[in-house]
PDB file of C-alpha atoms in Angstrom:
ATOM      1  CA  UNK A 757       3.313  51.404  11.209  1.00  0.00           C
ATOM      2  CA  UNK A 758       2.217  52.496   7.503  1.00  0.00           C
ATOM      3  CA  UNK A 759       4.316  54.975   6.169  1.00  0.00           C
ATOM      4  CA  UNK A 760       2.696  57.933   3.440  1.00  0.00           C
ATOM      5  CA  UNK A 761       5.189  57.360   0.148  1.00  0.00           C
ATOM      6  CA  UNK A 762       2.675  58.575  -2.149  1.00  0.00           C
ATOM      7  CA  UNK A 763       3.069  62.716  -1.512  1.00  0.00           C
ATOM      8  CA  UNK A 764       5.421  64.701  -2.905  1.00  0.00           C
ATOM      9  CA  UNK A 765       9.017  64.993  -2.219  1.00  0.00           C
ATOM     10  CA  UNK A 766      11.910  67.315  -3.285  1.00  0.00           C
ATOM     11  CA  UNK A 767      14.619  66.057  -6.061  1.00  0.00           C
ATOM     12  CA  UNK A 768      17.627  64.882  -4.199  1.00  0.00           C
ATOM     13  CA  UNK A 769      19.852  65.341  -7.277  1.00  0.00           C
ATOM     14  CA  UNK A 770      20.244  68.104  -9.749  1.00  0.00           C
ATOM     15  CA  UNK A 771      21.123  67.672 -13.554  1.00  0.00           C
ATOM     16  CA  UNK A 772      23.677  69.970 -14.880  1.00  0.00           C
ATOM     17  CA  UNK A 773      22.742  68.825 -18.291  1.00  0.00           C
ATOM     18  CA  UNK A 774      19.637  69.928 -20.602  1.00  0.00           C
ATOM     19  CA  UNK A 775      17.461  67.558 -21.275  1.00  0.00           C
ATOM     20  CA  UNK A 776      18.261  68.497 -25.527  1.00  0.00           C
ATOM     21  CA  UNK A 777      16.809  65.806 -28.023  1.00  0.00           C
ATOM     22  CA  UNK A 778      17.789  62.901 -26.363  1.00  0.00           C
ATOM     23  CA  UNK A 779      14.755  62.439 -24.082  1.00  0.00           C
ATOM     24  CA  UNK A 780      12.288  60.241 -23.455  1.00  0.00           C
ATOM     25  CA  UNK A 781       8.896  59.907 -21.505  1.00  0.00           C
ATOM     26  CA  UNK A 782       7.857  57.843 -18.689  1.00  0.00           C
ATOM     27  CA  UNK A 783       5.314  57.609 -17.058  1.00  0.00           C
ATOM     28  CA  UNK A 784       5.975  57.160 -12.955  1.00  0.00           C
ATOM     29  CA  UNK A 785       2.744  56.596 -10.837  1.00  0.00           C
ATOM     30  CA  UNK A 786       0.432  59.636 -12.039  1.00  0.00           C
ATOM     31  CA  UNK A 787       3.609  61.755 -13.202  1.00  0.00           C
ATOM     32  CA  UNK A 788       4.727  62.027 -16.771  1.00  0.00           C
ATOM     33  CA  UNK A 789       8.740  62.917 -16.364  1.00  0.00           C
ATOM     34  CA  UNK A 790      10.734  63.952 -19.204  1.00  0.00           C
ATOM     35  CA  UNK A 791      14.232  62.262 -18.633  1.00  0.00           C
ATOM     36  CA  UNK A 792      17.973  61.889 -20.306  1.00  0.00           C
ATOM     37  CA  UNK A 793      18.107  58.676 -23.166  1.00  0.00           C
ATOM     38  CA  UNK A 794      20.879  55.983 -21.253  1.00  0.00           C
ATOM     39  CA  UNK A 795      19.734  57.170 -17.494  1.00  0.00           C
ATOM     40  CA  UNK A 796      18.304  54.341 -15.229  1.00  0.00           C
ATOM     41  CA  UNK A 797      14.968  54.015 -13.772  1.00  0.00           C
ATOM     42  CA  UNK A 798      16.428  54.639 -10.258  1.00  0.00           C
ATOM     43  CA  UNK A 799      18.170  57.646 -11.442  1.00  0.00           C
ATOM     44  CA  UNK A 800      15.189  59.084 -13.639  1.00  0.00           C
ATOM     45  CA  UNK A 801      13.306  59.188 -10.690  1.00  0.00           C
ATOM     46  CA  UNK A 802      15.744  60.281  -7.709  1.00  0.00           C
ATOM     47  CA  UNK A 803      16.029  63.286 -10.217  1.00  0.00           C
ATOM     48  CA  UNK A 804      12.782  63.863 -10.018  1.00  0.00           C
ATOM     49  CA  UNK A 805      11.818  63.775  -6.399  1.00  0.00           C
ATOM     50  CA  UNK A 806      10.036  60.289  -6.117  1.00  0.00           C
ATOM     51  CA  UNK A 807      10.379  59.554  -2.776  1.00  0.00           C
ATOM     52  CA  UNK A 808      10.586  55.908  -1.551  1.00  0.00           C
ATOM     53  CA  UNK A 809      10.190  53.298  -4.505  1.00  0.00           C
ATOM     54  CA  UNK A 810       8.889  50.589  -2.693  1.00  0.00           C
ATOM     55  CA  UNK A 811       7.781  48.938   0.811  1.00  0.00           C
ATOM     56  CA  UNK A 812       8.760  45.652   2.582  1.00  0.00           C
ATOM     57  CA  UNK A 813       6.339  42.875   2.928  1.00  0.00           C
ATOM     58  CA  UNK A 814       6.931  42.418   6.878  1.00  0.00           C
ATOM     59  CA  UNK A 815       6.420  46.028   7.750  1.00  0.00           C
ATOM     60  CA  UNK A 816       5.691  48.361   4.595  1.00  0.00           C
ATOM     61  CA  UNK A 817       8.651  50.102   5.517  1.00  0.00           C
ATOM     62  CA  UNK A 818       9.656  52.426   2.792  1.00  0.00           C
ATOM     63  CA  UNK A 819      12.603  51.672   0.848  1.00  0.00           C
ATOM     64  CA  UNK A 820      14.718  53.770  -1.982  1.00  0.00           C
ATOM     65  CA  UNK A 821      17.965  52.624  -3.536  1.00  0.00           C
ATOM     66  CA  UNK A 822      20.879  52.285  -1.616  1.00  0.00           C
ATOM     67  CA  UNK A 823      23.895  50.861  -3.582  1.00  0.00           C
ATOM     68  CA  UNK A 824      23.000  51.550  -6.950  1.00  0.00           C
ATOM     69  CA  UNK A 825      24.523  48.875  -8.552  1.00  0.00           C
ATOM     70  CA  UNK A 826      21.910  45.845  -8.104  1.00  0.00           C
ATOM     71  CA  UNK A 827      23.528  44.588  -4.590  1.00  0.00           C
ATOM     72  CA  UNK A 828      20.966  45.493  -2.143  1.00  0.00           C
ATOM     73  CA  UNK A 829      17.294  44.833  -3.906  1.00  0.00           C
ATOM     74  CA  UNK A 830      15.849  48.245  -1.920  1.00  0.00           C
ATOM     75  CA  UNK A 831      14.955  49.748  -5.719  1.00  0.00           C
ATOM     76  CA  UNK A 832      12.461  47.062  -6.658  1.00  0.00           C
ATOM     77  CA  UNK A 833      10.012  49.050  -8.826  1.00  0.00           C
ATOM     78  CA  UNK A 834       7.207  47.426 -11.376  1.00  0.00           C
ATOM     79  CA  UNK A 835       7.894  47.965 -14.909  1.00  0.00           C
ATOM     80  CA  UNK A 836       5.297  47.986 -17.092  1.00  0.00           C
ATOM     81  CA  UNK A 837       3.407  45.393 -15.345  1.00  0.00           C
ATOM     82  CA  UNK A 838       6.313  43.609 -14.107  1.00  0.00           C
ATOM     83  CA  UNK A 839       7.278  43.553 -10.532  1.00  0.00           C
ATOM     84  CA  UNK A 840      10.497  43.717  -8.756  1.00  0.00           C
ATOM     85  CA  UNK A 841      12.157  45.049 -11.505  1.00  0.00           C
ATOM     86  CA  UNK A 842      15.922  46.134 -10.104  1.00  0.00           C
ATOM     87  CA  UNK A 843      15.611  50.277 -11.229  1.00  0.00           C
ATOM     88  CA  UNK A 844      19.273  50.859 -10.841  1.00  0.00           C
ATOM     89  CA  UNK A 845      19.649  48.511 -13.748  1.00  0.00           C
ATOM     90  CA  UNK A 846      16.752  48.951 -15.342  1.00  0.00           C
ATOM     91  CA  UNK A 847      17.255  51.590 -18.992  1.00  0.00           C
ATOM     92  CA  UNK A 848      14.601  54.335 -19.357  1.00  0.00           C
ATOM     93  CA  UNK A 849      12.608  54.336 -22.629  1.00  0.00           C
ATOM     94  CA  UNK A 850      10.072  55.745 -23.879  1.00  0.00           C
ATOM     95  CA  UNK A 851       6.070  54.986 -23.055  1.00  0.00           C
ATOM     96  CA  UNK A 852       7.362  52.917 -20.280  1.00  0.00           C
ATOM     97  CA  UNK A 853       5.109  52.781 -17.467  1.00  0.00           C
ATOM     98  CA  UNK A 854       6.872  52.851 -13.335  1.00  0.00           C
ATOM     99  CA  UNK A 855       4.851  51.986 -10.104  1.00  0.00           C
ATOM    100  CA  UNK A 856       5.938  51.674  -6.942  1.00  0.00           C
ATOM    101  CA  UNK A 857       6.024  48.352  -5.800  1.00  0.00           C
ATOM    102  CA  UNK A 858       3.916  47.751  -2.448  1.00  0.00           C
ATOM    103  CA  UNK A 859       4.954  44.816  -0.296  1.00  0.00           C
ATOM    104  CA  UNK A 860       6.407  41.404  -1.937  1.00  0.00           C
ATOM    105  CA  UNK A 861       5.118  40.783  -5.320  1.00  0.00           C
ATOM    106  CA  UNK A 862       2.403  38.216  -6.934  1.00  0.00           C
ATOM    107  CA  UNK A 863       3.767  35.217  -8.323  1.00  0.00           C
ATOM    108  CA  UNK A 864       2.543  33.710 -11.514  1.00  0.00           C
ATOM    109  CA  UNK A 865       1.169  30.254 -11.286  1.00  0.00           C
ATOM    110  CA  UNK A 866      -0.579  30.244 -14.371  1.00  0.00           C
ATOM    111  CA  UNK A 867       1.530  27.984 -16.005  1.00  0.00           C
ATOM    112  CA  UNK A 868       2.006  25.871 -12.572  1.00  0.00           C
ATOM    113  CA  UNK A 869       2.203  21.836 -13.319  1.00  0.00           C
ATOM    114  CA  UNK A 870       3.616  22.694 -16.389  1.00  0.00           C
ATOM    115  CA  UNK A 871       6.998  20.706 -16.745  1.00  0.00           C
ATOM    116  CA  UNK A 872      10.319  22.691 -17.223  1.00  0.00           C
ATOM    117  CA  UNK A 873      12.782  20.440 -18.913  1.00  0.00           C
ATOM    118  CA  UNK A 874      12.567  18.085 -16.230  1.00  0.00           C
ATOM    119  CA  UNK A 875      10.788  14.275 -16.499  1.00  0.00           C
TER     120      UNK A 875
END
């Protein structure tokens, strides 16, 4: 079973901060979001009523975070290209550029047969 992750869902958490001069922009799927300097990527975006941030491989069950403090693995995001980028660790700045991550991730062989300190 497919699930829908890509409509819109309600914020889960509420600031009771202002957003002041410390902000910066990201950019998450086709939403630019205004968020707090020092708040994580898994934060940023729970604030802002993302939804699930990801789907397994096996399934495409959708997955948010869960522990918050880079145990579980269920807030794998890409970040600005990257994949599987943890977004409970993971520092907003500004420009950067979230996507929900969709199944496992690619692997880079480019550099495969290249030797790695080894013989």
């Amino acid at each position: 079973m497919h699930t829908e992750i890509a409509r819109a869902y309600p914020a889960l958490f509420t600031s009771d901060e202002d957003l002041g001069a410390d902000t910066v922009r990201i950019q998450f799927e086709d939403r630019t979001l205004c968020v707090r300097e020092g708040t994580t990527v898994a934060a940023a975006l729970l604030l802002h009523g993302a939804g699930p941030f990801r789907t397994t491989p096996v399934k495409s069950s959708a997955r948010a975070p869960y522990c918050m403090m880079g145990v579980c693995f269920e807030c794998l995001v890409e970040v600005d290209g990257k994949a599987s980028r943890q977004a409970c660790l993971t520092m907003v700045r500004d420009g950067m550029v979230i996507k929900r991550q969709h199944g496992a991730s690619a692997l880079d062989l480019s550099d495969e047969g290249a030797h790695h300190g080894c013989c």
